[in-house]
XYZ file of C-alpha atoms in Angstrom:
518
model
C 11.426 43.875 -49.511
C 9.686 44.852 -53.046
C 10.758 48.394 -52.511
C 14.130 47.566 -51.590
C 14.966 45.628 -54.677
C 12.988 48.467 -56.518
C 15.599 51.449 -55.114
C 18.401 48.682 -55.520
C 17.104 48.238 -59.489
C 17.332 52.576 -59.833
C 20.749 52.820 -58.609
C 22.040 50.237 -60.671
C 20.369 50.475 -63.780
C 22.240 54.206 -65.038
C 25.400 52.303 -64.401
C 24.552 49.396 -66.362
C 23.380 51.557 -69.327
C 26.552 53.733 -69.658
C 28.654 52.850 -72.763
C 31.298 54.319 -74.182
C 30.573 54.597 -78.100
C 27.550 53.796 -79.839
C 27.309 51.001 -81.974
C 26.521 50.720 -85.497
C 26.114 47.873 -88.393
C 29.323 47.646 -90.498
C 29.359 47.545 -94.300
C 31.089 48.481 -97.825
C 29.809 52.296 -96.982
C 31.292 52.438 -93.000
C 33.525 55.172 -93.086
C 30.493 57.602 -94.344
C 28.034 55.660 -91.771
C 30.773 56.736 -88.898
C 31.164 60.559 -89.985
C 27.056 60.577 -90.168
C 26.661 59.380 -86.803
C 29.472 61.183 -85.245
C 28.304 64.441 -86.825
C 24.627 63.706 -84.937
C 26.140 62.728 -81.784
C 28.272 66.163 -81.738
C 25.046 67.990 -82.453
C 22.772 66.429 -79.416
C 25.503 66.820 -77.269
C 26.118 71.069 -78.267
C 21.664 71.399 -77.581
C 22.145 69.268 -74.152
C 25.722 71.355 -72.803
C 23.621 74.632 -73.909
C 20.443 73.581 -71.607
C 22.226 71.900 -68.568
C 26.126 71.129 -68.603
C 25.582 69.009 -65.123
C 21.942 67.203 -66.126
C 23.073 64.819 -69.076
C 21.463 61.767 -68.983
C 21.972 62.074 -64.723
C 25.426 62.261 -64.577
C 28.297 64.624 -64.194
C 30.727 65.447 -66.876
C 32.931 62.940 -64.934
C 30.601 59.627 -65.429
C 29.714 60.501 -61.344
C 25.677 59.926 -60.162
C 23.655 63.156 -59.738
C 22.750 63.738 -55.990
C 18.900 64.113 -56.954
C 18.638 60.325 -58.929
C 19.556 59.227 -55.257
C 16.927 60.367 -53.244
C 13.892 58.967 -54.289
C 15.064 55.564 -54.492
C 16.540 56.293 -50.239
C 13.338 57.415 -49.694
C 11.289 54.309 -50.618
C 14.317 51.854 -48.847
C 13.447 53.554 -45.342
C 9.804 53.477 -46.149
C 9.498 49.996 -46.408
C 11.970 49.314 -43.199
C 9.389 51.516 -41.121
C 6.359 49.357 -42.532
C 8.410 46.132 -41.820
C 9.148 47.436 -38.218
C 5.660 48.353 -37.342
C 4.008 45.251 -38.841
C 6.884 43.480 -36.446
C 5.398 44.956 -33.494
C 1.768 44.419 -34.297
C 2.464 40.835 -35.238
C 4.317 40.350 -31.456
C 1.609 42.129 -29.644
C -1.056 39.470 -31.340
C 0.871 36.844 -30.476
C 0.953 38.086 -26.882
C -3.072 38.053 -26.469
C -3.926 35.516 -28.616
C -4.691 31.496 -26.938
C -5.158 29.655 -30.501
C -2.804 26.529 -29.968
C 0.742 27.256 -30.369
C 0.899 30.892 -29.664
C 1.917 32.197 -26.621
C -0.674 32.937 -23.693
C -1.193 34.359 -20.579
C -0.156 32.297 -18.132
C -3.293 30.745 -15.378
C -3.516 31.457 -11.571
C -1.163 29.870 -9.658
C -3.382 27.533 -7.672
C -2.687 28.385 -3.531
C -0.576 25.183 -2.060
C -3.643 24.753 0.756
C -6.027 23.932 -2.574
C -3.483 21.786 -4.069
C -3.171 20.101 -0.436
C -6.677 19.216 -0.446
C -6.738 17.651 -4.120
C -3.546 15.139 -3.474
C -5.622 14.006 0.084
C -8.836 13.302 -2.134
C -6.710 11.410 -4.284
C -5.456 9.479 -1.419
C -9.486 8.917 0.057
C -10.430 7.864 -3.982
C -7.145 5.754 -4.633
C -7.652 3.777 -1.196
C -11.117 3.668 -1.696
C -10.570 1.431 -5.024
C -8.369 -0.325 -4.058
C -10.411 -1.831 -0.623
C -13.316 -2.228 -3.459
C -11.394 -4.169 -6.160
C -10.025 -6.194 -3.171
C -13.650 -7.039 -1.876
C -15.031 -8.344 -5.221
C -11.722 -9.851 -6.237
C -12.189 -12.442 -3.168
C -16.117 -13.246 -4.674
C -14.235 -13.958 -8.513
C -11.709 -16.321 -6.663
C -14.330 -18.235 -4.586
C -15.921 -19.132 -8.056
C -13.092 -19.533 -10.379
C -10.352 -19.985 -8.639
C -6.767 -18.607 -7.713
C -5.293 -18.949 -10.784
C -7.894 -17.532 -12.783
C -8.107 -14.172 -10.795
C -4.169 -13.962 -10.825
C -3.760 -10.921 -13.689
C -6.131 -8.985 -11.689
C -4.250 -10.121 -8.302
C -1.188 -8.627 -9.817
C -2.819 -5.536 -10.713
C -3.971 -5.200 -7.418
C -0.437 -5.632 -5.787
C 0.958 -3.171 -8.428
C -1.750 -0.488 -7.740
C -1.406 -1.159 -3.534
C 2.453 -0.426 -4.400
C 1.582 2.810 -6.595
C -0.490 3.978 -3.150
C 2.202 2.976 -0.656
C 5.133 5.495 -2.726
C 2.072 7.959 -2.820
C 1.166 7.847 1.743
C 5.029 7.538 1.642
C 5.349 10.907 -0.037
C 2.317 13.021 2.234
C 4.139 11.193 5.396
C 7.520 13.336 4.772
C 5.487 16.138 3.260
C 3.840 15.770 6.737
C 7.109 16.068 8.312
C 8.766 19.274 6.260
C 10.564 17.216 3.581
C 10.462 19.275 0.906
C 11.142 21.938 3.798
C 8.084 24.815 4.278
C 9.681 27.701 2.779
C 10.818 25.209 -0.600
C 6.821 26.048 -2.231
C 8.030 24.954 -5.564
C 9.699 21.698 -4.598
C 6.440 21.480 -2.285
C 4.253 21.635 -5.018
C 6.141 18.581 -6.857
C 5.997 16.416 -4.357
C 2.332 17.144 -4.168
C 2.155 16.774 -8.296
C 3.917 13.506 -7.236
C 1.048 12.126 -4.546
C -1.617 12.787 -7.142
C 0.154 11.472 -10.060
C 1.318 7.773 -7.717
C -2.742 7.653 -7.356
C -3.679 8.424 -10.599
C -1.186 5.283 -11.765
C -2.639 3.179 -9.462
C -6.263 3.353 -10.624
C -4.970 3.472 -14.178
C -4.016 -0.642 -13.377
C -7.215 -1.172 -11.650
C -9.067 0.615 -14.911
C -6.525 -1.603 -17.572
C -8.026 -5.008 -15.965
C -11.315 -3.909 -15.225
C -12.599 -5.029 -18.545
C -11.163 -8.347 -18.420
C -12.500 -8.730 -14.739
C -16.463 -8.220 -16.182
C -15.558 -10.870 -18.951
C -13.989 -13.280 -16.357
C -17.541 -12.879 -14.310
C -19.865 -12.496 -16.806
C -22.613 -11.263 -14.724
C -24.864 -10.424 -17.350
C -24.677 -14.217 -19.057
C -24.620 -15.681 -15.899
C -25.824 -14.345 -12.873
C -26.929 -17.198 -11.063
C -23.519 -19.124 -10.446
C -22.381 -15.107 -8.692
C -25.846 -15.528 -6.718
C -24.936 -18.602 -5.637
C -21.723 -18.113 -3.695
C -22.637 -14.942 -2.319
C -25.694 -16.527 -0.816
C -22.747 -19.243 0.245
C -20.593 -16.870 2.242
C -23.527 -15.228 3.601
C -24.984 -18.185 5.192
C -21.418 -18.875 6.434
C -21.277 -15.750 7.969
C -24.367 -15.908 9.418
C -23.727 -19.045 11.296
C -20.316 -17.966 12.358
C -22.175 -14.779 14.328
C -24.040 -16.389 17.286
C -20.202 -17.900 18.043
C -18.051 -14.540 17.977
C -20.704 -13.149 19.994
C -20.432 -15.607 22.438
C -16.686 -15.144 22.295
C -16.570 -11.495 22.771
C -18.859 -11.999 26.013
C -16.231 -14.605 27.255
C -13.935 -11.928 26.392
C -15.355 -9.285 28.352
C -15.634 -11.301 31.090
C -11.845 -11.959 31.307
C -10.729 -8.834 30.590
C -13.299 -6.393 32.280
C -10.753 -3.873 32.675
C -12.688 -0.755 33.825
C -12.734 2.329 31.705
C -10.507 0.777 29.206
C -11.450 -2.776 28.831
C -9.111 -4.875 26.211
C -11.990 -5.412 23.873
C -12.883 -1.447 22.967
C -10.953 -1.614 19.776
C -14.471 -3.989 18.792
C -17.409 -2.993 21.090
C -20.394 -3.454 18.751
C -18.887 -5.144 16.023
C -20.801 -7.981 16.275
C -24.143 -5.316 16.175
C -22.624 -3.845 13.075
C -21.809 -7.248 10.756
C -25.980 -7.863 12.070
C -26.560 -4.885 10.287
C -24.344 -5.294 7.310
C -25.945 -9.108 6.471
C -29.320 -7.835 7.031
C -28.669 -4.585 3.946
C -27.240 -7.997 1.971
C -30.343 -10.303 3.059
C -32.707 -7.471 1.156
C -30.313 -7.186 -2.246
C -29.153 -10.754 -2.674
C -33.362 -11.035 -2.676
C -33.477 -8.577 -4.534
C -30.862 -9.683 -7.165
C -32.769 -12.943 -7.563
C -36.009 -10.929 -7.904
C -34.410 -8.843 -10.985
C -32.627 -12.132 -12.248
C -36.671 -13.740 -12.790
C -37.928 -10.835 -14.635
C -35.049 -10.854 -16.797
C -33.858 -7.116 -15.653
C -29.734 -7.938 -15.714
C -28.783 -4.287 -14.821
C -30.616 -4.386 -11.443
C -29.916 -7.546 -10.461
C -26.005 -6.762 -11.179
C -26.107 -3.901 -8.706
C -28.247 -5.594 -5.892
C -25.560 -8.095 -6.328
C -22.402 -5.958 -5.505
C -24.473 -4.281 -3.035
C -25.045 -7.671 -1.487
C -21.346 -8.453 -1.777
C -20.009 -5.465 0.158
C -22.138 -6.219 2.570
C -21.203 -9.775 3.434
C -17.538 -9.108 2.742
C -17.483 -5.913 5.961
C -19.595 -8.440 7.709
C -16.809 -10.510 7.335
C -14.518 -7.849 8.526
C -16.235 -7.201 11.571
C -16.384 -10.976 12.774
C -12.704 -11.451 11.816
C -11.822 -8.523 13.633
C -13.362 -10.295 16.956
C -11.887 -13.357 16.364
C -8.330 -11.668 15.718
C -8.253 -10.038 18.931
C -9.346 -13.030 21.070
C -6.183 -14.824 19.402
C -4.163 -11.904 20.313
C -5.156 -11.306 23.624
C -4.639 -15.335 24.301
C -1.179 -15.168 22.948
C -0.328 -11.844 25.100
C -1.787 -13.506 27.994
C 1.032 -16.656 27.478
C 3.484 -13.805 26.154
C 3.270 -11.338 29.323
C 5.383 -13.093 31.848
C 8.298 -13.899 29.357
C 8.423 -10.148 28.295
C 8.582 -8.679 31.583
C 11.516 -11.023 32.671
C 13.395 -10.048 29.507
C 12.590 -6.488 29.989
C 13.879 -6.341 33.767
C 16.735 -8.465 32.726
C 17.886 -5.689 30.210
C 16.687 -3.014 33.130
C 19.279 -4.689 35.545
C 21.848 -4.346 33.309
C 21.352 -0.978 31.811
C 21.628 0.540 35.737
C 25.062 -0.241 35.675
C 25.556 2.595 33.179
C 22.963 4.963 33.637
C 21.282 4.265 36.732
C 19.350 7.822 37.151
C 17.585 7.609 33.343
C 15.829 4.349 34.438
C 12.886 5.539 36.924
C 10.134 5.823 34.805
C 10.868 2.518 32.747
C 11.005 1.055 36.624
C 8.184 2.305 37.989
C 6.205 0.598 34.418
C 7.903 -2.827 34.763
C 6.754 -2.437 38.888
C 3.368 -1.943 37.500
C 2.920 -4.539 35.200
C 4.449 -7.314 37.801
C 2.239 -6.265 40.691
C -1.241 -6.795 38.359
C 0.491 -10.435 36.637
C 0.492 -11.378 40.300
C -2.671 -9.593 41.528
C -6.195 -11.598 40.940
C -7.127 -8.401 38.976
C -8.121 -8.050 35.157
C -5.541 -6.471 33.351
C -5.367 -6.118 29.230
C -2.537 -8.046 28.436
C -2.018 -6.453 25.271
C -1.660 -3.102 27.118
C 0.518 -4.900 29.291
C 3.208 -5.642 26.622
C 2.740 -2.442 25.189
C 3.975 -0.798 28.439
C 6.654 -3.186 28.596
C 8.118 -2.590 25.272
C 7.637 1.160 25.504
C 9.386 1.173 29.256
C 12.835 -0.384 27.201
C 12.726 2.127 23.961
C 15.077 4.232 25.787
C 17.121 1.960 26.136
C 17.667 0.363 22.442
C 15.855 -2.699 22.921
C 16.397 -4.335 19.460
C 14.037 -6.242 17.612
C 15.224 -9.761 18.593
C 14.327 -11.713 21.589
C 10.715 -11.830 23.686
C 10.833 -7.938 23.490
C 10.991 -7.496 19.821
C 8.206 -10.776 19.069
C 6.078 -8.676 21.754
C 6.176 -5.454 19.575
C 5.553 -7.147 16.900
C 2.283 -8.567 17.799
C 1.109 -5.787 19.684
C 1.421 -3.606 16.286
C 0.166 -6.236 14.435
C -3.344 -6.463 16.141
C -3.274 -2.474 16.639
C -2.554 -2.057 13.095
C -5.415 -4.941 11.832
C -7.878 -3.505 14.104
C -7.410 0.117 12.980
C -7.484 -1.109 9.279
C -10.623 -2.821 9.673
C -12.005 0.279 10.913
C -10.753 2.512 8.304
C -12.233 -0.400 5.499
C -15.759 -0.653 7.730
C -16.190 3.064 7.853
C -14.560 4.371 4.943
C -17.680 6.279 3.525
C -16.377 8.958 6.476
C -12.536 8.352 7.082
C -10.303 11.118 5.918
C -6.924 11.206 4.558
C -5.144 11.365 7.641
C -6.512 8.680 9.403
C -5.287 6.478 6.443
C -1.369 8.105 6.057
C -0.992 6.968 9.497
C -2.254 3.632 8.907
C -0.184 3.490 5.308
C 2.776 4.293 7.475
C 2.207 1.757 10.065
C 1.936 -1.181 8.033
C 4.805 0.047 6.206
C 7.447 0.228 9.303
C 5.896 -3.241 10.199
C 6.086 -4.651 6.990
C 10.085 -3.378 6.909
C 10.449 -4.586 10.536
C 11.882 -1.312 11.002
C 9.987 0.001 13.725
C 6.702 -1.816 15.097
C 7.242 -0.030 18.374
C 6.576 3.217 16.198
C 4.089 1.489 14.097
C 2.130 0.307 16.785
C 2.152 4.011 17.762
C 0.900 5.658 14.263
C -1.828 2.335 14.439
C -3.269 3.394 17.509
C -3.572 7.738 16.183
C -5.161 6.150 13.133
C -7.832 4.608 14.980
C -8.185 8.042 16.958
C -8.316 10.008 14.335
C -10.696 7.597 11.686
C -13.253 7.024 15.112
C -13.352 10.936 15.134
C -14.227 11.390 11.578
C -17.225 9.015 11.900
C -18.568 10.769 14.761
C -18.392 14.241 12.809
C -19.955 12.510 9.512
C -22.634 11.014 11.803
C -25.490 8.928 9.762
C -27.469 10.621 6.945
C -29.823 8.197 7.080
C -30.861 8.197 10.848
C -34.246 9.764 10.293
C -35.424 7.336 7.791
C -38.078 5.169 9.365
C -36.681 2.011 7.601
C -32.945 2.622 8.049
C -32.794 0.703 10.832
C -34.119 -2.527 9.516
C -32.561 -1.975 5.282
C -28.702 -1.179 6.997
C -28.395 1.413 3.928
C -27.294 3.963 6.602
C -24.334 0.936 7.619
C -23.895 0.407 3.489
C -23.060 4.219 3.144
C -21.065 4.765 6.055
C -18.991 1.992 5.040
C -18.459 2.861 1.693
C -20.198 -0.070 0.070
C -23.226 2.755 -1.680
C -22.135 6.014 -2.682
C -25.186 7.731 -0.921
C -26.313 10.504 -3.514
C -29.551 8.679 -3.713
C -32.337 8.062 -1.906
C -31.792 4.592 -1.545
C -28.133 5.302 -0.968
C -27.415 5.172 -4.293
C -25.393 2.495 -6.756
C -22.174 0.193 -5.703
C -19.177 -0.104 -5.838
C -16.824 -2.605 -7.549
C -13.281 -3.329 -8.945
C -11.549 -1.018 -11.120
C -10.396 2.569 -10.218
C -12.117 6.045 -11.429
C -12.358 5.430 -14.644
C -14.429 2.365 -14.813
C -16.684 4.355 -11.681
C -17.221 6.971 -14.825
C -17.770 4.377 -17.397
C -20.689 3.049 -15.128
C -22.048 6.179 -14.527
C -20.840 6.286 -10.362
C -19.481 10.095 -9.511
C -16.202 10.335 -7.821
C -16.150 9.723 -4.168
């Protein structure tokens, strides 16, 4: 730019000098003055016209510019548009390489969709995870200060269970094409979209998890905490000689063989044993640390303690739920299978050659109602309500109340597995259950919820057997539970001693106290 405005200043500045008469001071003498100067000016110009006739003062006889002023002054304009081009391109290629902040970079790897896949199911496995852990300890802060006390964290909870519902919601029609396979971009969203519903939901469970510590105060006052854990454990502990004797009545009545009706909780009452014994050693444990005045331990032998009791409390329930349910099928049965050959009878009036199978079910289930064989009347109504999908049974009448509990105590039972085991359940054990308590929730479907209930419990039972039990080896596993505590998500199980607990918040408060992402 300075040697443009310098070749701009050299063309212009002969122009601006040229004048047509010289100047001079006036006075009493001007007429001699003139003649003097005019005689010099007629001299200079005879010695210039004799040298160079074309070369005075760089201009032509006319006034015109000499070709030769012109040059130099071109010259240095397309000198400095040269530099100016070539510093443009070095300047752009900089840009191009450089990754200070605001300056364009190379772009990063695009991540394969399988990877991506495999980060939105973790989220899933973490997400749940927190949420069954807040739950747990939520329960212990109500038994102490009561429902309305707990109710800001309550509503975080339901706000953060609603974040994880859109999030199973979204891998269940990414399951089923929707965004379709070849679509990787709008794939990749919805995937973006499963890990960013998670990360919202721990973000409420991290947002009251502060408050929650105040509200509990464990290291001001331990010993109220103490005390109604040690409550619900003795509780618990009285209630399991009586579900044991229940699921042995239980057996008896329904010793269906190879399938009897109580496999959804064969050694349940073995497993909440083992759960109150782990919280038998760290509620002593807590008190122990309480005396000597060492707050930190006895904090985490106390949430140890209180995962414990609360999946012992799980596992009892879970008896005691499916004795109700298999004494309400029992009464249930013989209404359902009236209704369901009442709507048979009809529907052969249309269609009678699309009926065999549902026949040949309803046949079945009469003949062992009337037999003095054990049946599982659960299965029973299953069958029945299956036998009619064909054709349209709606949701109303003996059929649709049938469905409806035969979900229901598939979907609890395969819940409290996935809760009791989650140290080992996967993601898709857990979308199926999402999406069966969803389509039971909505009443849109139990006959298909009952069917994603019972693939959850197949699929969570198989990734327990392939994560088997660390902690089987260790000569005093079978006496401290830590191998039950880890399977069931209640210790972490980096350490030895299967390492610190759980509680309620979501990943962020697990990194503000130190615990590694599960």
């Amino acid at each position: 730019m300075v040697g443009g405005a310098a070749g701009v200043v050299w063309l212009v500045l002969p122009v601006m000098t040229i004048t047509g008469e010289v100047p001079v001071a006036a006075g009493r003498d001007e007429p001699v003055a003139r003649a003097s100067v005019q005689d010099t000016e007629s001299e200079a110009a005879r010695r210039s016209t004799a040298q160079d006739p074309e070369e005075h003062s760089g201009y032509y006889a006319d006034g015109s510019t000499s070709p030769a002023d012109l040059v130099l002054p071109l010259v240095a304009v397309g000198g400095v548009v040269v530099l100016a081009g070539y510093g443009y391109v070095r300047r752009t290629r900089r840009a191009r390489t450089r990754t200070t902040p605001g300056v364009v970079s190379p772009q990063p790897p695009v991540t394969p969709l399988p990877v991506r896949e495999r980060q939105a199911g973790t989220a899933l496995v973490q997400a749940d995870d927190c949420l069954r852990t807040s739950r747990e300890e939520l329960a212990f802060a109500e038994d102490r200060f009561g429902v309305d006390a707990v109710g800001p964290f309550a509503g975080a909870l339901r706000e953060a269970e609603r974040e994880l519902s859109a999030a199973f919601a979204i891998r269940v029609r990414y399951e089923h094409g929707v965004p379709a396979p070849e679509e990787e971009a709008a794939r990749r969203q919805a995937l973006a979209g499963i890990v960013g519903r998670c990360a919202e939901a721990g973000r409420r469970l991290d947002a009251e998890a502060p408050a929650f510590d105040q509200l509990r105060a464990l290291e001001r006052d331990m010993g109220d905490a103490l005390g109604v854990a040690e409550g619900r454990f003795r509780e618990l502990a009285g209630r399991t000689g009586a579900v044991e004797a229940a699921l042995a009545d239980l057996d008896t009545r329904h010793p269906v063989p190879g399938a009897p009706a109580t496999t959804a909780v064969t050694g349940y009452v073995e497993q909440a044993k083992d759960r109150l014994v782990f919280a038998t050693t760290h509620l002593n444990q807590a008190r122990q640390a309480t005396d000597l005045g060492d707050t930190g331990r006895a904090i985490r032998d106390l949430r140890a303690a209180e995962g414990a009791i609360s999946q012992a409390d799980t596992f009892l329930t879970g008896v005691e739920r499916l004795a109700n349910s298999l004494l309400e099928a029992t009464q249930l049965v013989p209404a359902a299978l009236t209704g369901a050959e009442a709507e048979l009878a009809r529907a052969r009036k249309t269609a009678p050659s699309d009926l065999a199978s549902a026949h040949a079910t309803l046949a079945a289930v009469r003949e062992e109602l009337t037999s003095d064989a054990p049946y599982d009347p659960l299965d029973a109504l299953r069958r029945i309500v299956r036998a009619l999908l064909p054709l349209g049974a709606g949701p109303d009448g003996v059929l649709g109340f049938a469905a409806r509990l035969v979900a229901r105590t598939d979907i609890s039972a395969a819940d409290g597995f996935v809760g009791t085991h989650r140290g080992a359940v996967g993601v898709a054990a857990r979308t199926r259950l999402a999406e069966a308590q969803r389509l039971l929730d909505t009443d849109a479907d139990p006959a298909a919820a009952d069917v994603l209930a019972l693939e959850a419990q197949e699929l969570a039972e198989q990734d327990v057997r392939t994560h088997g039990n660390p902690y089987a080896g260790a000569t005093d596993e079978p006496t401290s539970g830590v191998g039950g505590a880890v399977l069931g998500g209640i210790l972490l199980g980096e350490d030895p001693d299967g390492g610190p607990p759980l509680s309620f918040g979501g990943p962020d408060t697990r990194k503000r106290r130190g615990l590694p992402p599960t």
